[in-house]
Amino acid sequence: MEQEKILKEMSLEEKIHLLSGSMTIMGLDGIERFDIKPLRMSDATMGVRVTESKNPDGAVCFPCAAAMAATWNRELIHTLGEAIGEECINEDKDMILGPGLNIKRTPHCGRNFEYFSEDPYLAGELGAEYIKGVQEKGVGTSLKHFAMNNQELNRDYVSVEADERTMREIYLRPFEIAVKKAKPKTVMSAYNKVNSVYASENKYLLNDVLKNEWGFEGAVVSDWCAVHNIGFSVKAGLDVQMPSNPDIEKELKSALDKGIVTENDIDKAAMRVLKLLTESAPEKIKYDRKKQHEIAKKVSEESICLLKNDGILPIKEEKYGKINIVGDYAADPLICGGGSAEVKPDKSVVDSPFESIKAQLKDKSKLCYIENIIGKDAHRNGPIFPARGVITRSIQKDDLTIIFAGTTEYSECEATDRSDIHFDPHTDEMIRVICGCCDNVIVVMQSGDALIPCQWQERAKGIVQMWFAGEAGGAAI
């Protein structure tokens, strides 16, 4: 049945019901009497975030968006998008809530690992490839968070103030590129205000720019619990309030009575949702988790950044007495940040940097692993003096020492910002002590955004940014 015909046959109550999320699933309800099926959504930009995966090894955790951007490779990110589309199909999801194209205005933002870049062009181009790859598999995307959600602290109420040129050239530009090039199925409005008006009821953003100027034909959905007045939001161009609002019928009818919205406003929003619900479902695929893991590895390999090399790389193992691997992250890598983007595969499929390095060595007897000195809970490990003794006894001047260090677990996470962008003091001090014992030190950094190695950068001979590299990062490094 054609969408226009369906809309004409629908009651006002049925149309209003389309404009809110489902009470039973994460997504949108279908319409049984028109044989329209529900639309199932999933969190995450680094993969598919599910509580119970269809795969015994869990959904694949791909490298974070910051790592994707560091590849500068359109074709590879398109391939990654296709892989994430296949993850969605395998997990019975019709739409993924990503990618995030917010600009990295400050490295303190706790969610920067989910965003591509501080450069609008790079973010827009790679975001477009990600979207095209996912949607070519028949799976929808939700481009987020529109717009100017550049901090997590007080994100629900902060007003981001910017003039027209700043918005156009920096903050809106990546969204414009992705909307025009890739045509995402939905765009997600942000929590924050923009120039004192909530993004979820901002007519300038949602109607004037996104729909009328850029020609966006999909549906605008809100971030979760980001709608403050559904009448104002629908009038401004929002199509779906997420999650479910059990009072939406009463609230929109009241808005109708007060003249805040018209039935035509509701019809326009309902039509966009109808188009979304009546598009063909993704075709079933032959899912190959090993192939997915290899794609994750390829992205991680191309993302890794060499920050310093004072003649120590590539490693020639015969030059050194022992090869010391230091830090809990060598055995248990920090593969992603926290919040709605966190993907947790089974630990059995997460590549260990230590085991991967060990497999490369000709003389495995030279390898020494020193744990419980630097790691996820390094800042809780107490005074460094006992550990100093372990280091001075174990590490010699002519050894090679590879230190795996990074942000502490969940310091980069949705709904929180980082208090600073340095390593925690315990980790900094341990690296300085090791550099004092050994002339040949390489530091491998695991983080989703910038870290400042100012305490020891002159003394380490090699510094490598590994990022939140996903489940295959250990083999890639």
mmCIF file of C-alpha atoms in Angstrom, residues 304-454:
data_model
loop_
_atom_site.group_PDB
_atom_site.id
_atom_site.type_symbol
_atom_site.label_atom_id
_atom_site.label_comp_id
_atom_site.label_asym_id
_atom_site.label_seq_id
_atom_site.Cartn_x
_atom_site.Cartn_y
_atom_site.Cartn_z
ATOM 1 C CA ILE A 304 48.249 3.512 14.296
ATOM 2 C CA CYS A 305 50.301 6.726 14.435
ATOM 3 C CA LEU A 306 54.046 7.019 14.898
ATOM 4 C CA LEU A 307 54.616 10.071 17.104
ATOM 5 C CA LYS A 308 58.352 9.670 17.753
ATOM 6 C CA ASN A 309 61.105 7.417 16.435
ATOM 7 C CA ASP A 310 64.651 8.090 17.580
ATOM 8 C CA GLY A 311 66.099 5.213 15.545
ATOM 9 C CA ILE A 312 64.451 2.467 17.619
ATOM 10 C CA LEU A 313 61.815 1.332 15.119
ATOM 11 C CA PRO A 314 61.533 -1.067 13.401
ATOM 12 C CA ILE A 315 62.721 -3.341 16.198
ATOM 13 C CA LYS A 316 65.790 -5.522 15.620
ATOM 14 C CA GLU A 317 65.583 -8.015 18.456
ATOM 15 C CA GLU A 318 69.195 -9.199 18.180
ATOM 16 C CA LYS A 319 70.389 -5.772 19.369
ATOM 17 C CA TYR A 320 68.969 -6.217 22.878
ATOM 18 C CA GLY A 321 69.548 -8.401 25.905
ATOM 19 C CA LYS A 322 65.953 -8.839 26.977
ATOM 20 C CA ILE A 323 62.687 -7.534 25.597
ATOM 21 C CA ASN A 324 60.495 -6.295 28.430
ATOM 22 C CA ILE A 325 56.779 -5.797 27.946
ATOM 23 C CA VAL A 326 55.345 -3.575 30.676
ATOM 24 C CA GLY A 327 51.767 -2.833 31.657
ATOM 25 C CA ASP A 328 48.416 -4.537 32.092
ATOM 26 C CA TYR A 329 47.250 -3.118 28.737
ATOM 27 C CA ALA A 330 49.770 -5.396 27.009
ATOM 28 C CA ALA A 331 47.749 -8.447 28.090
ATOM 29 C CA ASP A 332 44.321 -6.861 28.522
ATOM 30 C CA PRO A 333 44.126 -3.952 26.064
ATOM 31 C CA LEU A 334 41.756 -1.021 26.449
ATOM 32 C CA ILE A 335 39.762 -1.569 23.262
ATOM 33 C CA CYS A 336 36.988 1.048 23.514
ATOM 34 C CA GLY A 337 35.510 3.835 25.600
ATOM 35 C CA GLY A 338 32.432 3.695 27.804
ATOM 36 C CA GLY A 339 28.770 4.557 27.456
ATOM 37 C CA SER A 340 26.436 3.816 24.556
ATOM 38 C CA ALA A 341 29.394 3.188 22.198
ATOM 39 C CA GLU A 342 30.921 0.404 24.278
ATOM 40 C CA VAL A 343 31.066 -2.980 22.532
ATOM 41 C CA LYS A 344 32.106 -5.972 24.605
ATOM 42 C CA PRO A 345 33.124 -9.046 22.612
ATOM 43 C CA ASP A 346 34.136 -12.234 24.374
ATOM 44 C CA LYS A 347 37.671 -11.888 25.759
ATOM 45 C CA SER A 348 38.720 -14.952 23.762
ATOM 46 C CA VAL A 349 38.571 -12.985 20.489
ATOM 47 C CA VAL A 350 40.415 -9.895 21.774
ATOM 48 C CA ASP A 351 43.983 -9.996 20.441
ATOM 49 C CA SER A 352 46.575 -9.610 23.174
ATOM 50 C CA PRO A 353 49.461 -7.269 22.259
ATOM 51 C CA PHE A 354 51.785 -9.352 24.445
ATOM 52 C CA GLU A 355 50.870 -12.650 22.795
ATOM 53 C CA SER A 356 51.051 -11.075 19.346
ATOM 54 C CA ILE A 357 54.541 -9.692 20.020
ATOM 55 C CA LYS A 358 55.616 -13.021 21.457
ATOM 56 C CA ALA A 359 54.504 -14.773 18.264
ATOM 57 C CA GLN A 360 56.765 -12.478 16.206
ATOM 58 C CA LEU A 361 59.955 -13.113 18.205
ATOM 59 C CA LYS A 362 62.592 -15.528 16.977
ATOM 60 C CA ASP A 363 63.974 -16.048 20.500
ATOM 61 C CA LYS A 364 61.014 -16.175 22.846
ATOM 62 C CA SER A 365 63.259 -16.738 25.865
ATOM 63 C CA LYS A 366 64.253 -13.070 25.670
ATOM 64 C CA LEU A 367 60.710 -11.944 26.495
ATOM 65 C CA CYS A 368 59.828 -10.692 29.978
ATOM 66 C CA TYR A 369 56.359 -9.471 30.983
ATOM 67 C CA ILE A 370 56.035 -7.051 33.918
ATOM 68 C CA GLU A 371 52.412 -6.475 34.984
ATOM 69 C CA ASN A 372 50.543 -4.705 37.795
ATOM 70 C CA ILE A 373 52.671 -1.577 37.433
ATOM 71 C CA ILE A 374 50.813 0.354 34.732
ATOM 72 C CA GLY A 375 47.243 -0.393 33.743
ATOM 73 C CA LYS A 376 43.541 0.242 33.958
ATOM 74 C CA ASP A 377 43.676 0.820 37.699
ATOM 75 C CA ALA A 378 47.197 2.230 37.871
ATOM 76 C CA HIS A 379 46.046 5.226 39.883
ATOM 77 C CA ARG A 380 44.750 2.842 42.573
ATOM 78 C CA ASN A 381 47.928 0.835 42.906
ATOM 79 C CA GLY A 382 49.278 2.945 45.746
ATOM 80 C CA PRO A 383 52.861 4.158 46.271
ATOM 81 C CA ILE A 384 55.296 3.482 43.447
ATOM 82 C CA PHE A 385 58.213 2.518 45.690
ATOM 83 C CA PRO A 386 57.579 -1.265 45.790
ATOM 84 C CA ALA A 387 57.164 -1.241 42.007
ATOM 85 C CA ARG A 388 60.409 0.727 41.618
ATOM 86 C CA GLY A 389 62.265 -2.240 43.106
ATOM 87 C CA VAL A 390 60.649 -4.632 40.629
ATOM 88 C CA ILE A 391 61.719 -2.383 37.772
ATOM 89 C CA THR A 392 65.330 -1.886 38.867
ATOM 90 C CA ARG A 393 65.764 -5.633 39.397
ATOM 91 C CA SER A 394 64.124 -6.637 36.105
ATOM 92 C CA ILE A 395 65.084 -4.009 33.544
ATOM 93 C CA GLN A 396 68.646 -3.418 32.365
ATOM 94 C CA LYS A 397 70.184 -0.531 30.427
ATOM 95 C CA ASP A 398 70.717 -2.508 27.209
ATOM 96 C CA ASP A 399 67.247 -4.136 27.230
ATOM 97 C CA LEU A 400 64.412 -3.077 24.978
ATOM 98 C CA THR A 401 61.349 -2.058 27.003
ATOM 99 C CA ILE A 402 57.912 -1.608 25.428
ATOM 100 C CA ILE A 403 55.425 0.087 27.756
ATOM 101 C CA PHE A 404 51.682 -0.132 27.143
ATOM 102 C CA ALA A 405 49.939 2.802 28.830
ATOM 103 C CA GLY A 406 46.924 5.007 28.299
ATOM 104 C CA THR A 407 43.850 6.489 29.846
ATOM 105 C CA THR A 408 42.363 4.746 32.853
ATOM 106 C CA GLU A 409 39.294 2.624 32.182
ATOM 107 C CA TYR A 410 36.076 4.654 31.691
ATOM 108 C CA SER A 411 37.848 8.026 31.959
ATOM 109 C CA GLU A 412 36.710 8.435 28.338
ATOM 110 C CA CYS A 413 32.997 7.827 28.501
ATOM 111 C CA GLU A 414 29.600 9.230 27.610
ATOM 112 C CA ALA A 415 28.082 11.662 30.148
ATOM 113 C CA THR A 416 31.469 12.678 31.583
ATOM 114 C CA ASP A 417 34.350 14.890 30.501
ATOM 115 C CA ARG A 418 38.019 14.405 31.310
ATOM 116 C CA SER A 419 39.412 16.619 34.066
ATOM 117 C CA ASP A 420 42.754 16.810 32.265
ATOM 118 C CA ILE A 421 44.546 15.277 29.286
ATOM 119 C CA HIS A 422 47.691 14.005 31.004
ATOM 120 C CA PHE A 423 48.525 10.461 32.014
ATOM 121 C CA ASP A 424 47.641 9.737 35.612
ATOM 122 C CA PRO A 425 50.564 10.653 37.908
ATOM 123 C CA HIS A 426 51.335 7.041 38.843
ATOM 124 C CA THR A 427 51.727 6.045 35.184
ATOM 125 C CA ASP A 428 53.841 9.102 34.379
ATOM 126 C CA GLU A 429 56.168 8.385 37.309
ATOM 127 C CA MET A 430 56.527 4.705 36.405
ATOM 128 C CA ILE A 431 57.470 5.539 32.812
ATOM 129 C CA ARG A 432 60.044 8.057 34.054
ATOM 130 C CA VAL A 433 61.551 5.434 36.375
ATOM 131 C CA ILE A 434 61.736 2.908 33.529
ATOM 132 C CA CYS A 435 63.373 5.471 31.223
ATOM 133 C CA GLY A 436 65.988 5.978 33.955
ATOM 134 C CA CYS A 437 66.760 2.238 34.024
ATOM 135 C CA CYS A 438 66.685 1.522 30.297
ATOM 136 C CA ASP A 439 68.072 3.404 27.299
ATOM 137 C CA ASN A 440 65.688 1.791 24.814
ATOM 138 C CA VAL A 441 62.066 2.569 25.663
ATOM 139 C CA ILE A 442 59.014 2.567 23.408
ATOM 140 C CA VAL A 443 55.682 3.774 24.803
ATOM 141 C CA VAL A 444 52.469 2.564 23.147
ATOM 142 C CA MET A 445 49.511 4.789 24.031
ATOM 143 C CA GLN A 446 45.952 3.459 24.226
ATOM 144 C CA SER A 447 43.329 6.219 24.256
ATOM 145 C CA GLY A 448 40.438 7.563 22.241
ATOM 146 C CA ASP A 449 41.758 11.104 22.170
ATOM 147 C CA ALA A 450 44.786 13.248 22.934
ATOM 148 C CA LEU A 451 47.173 12.434 25.776
ATOM 149 C CA ILE A 452 50.170 14.587 26.711
ATOM 150 C CA PRO A 453 53.403 12.623 27.394
ATOM 151 C CA CYS A 454 55.276 15.688 28.682
#
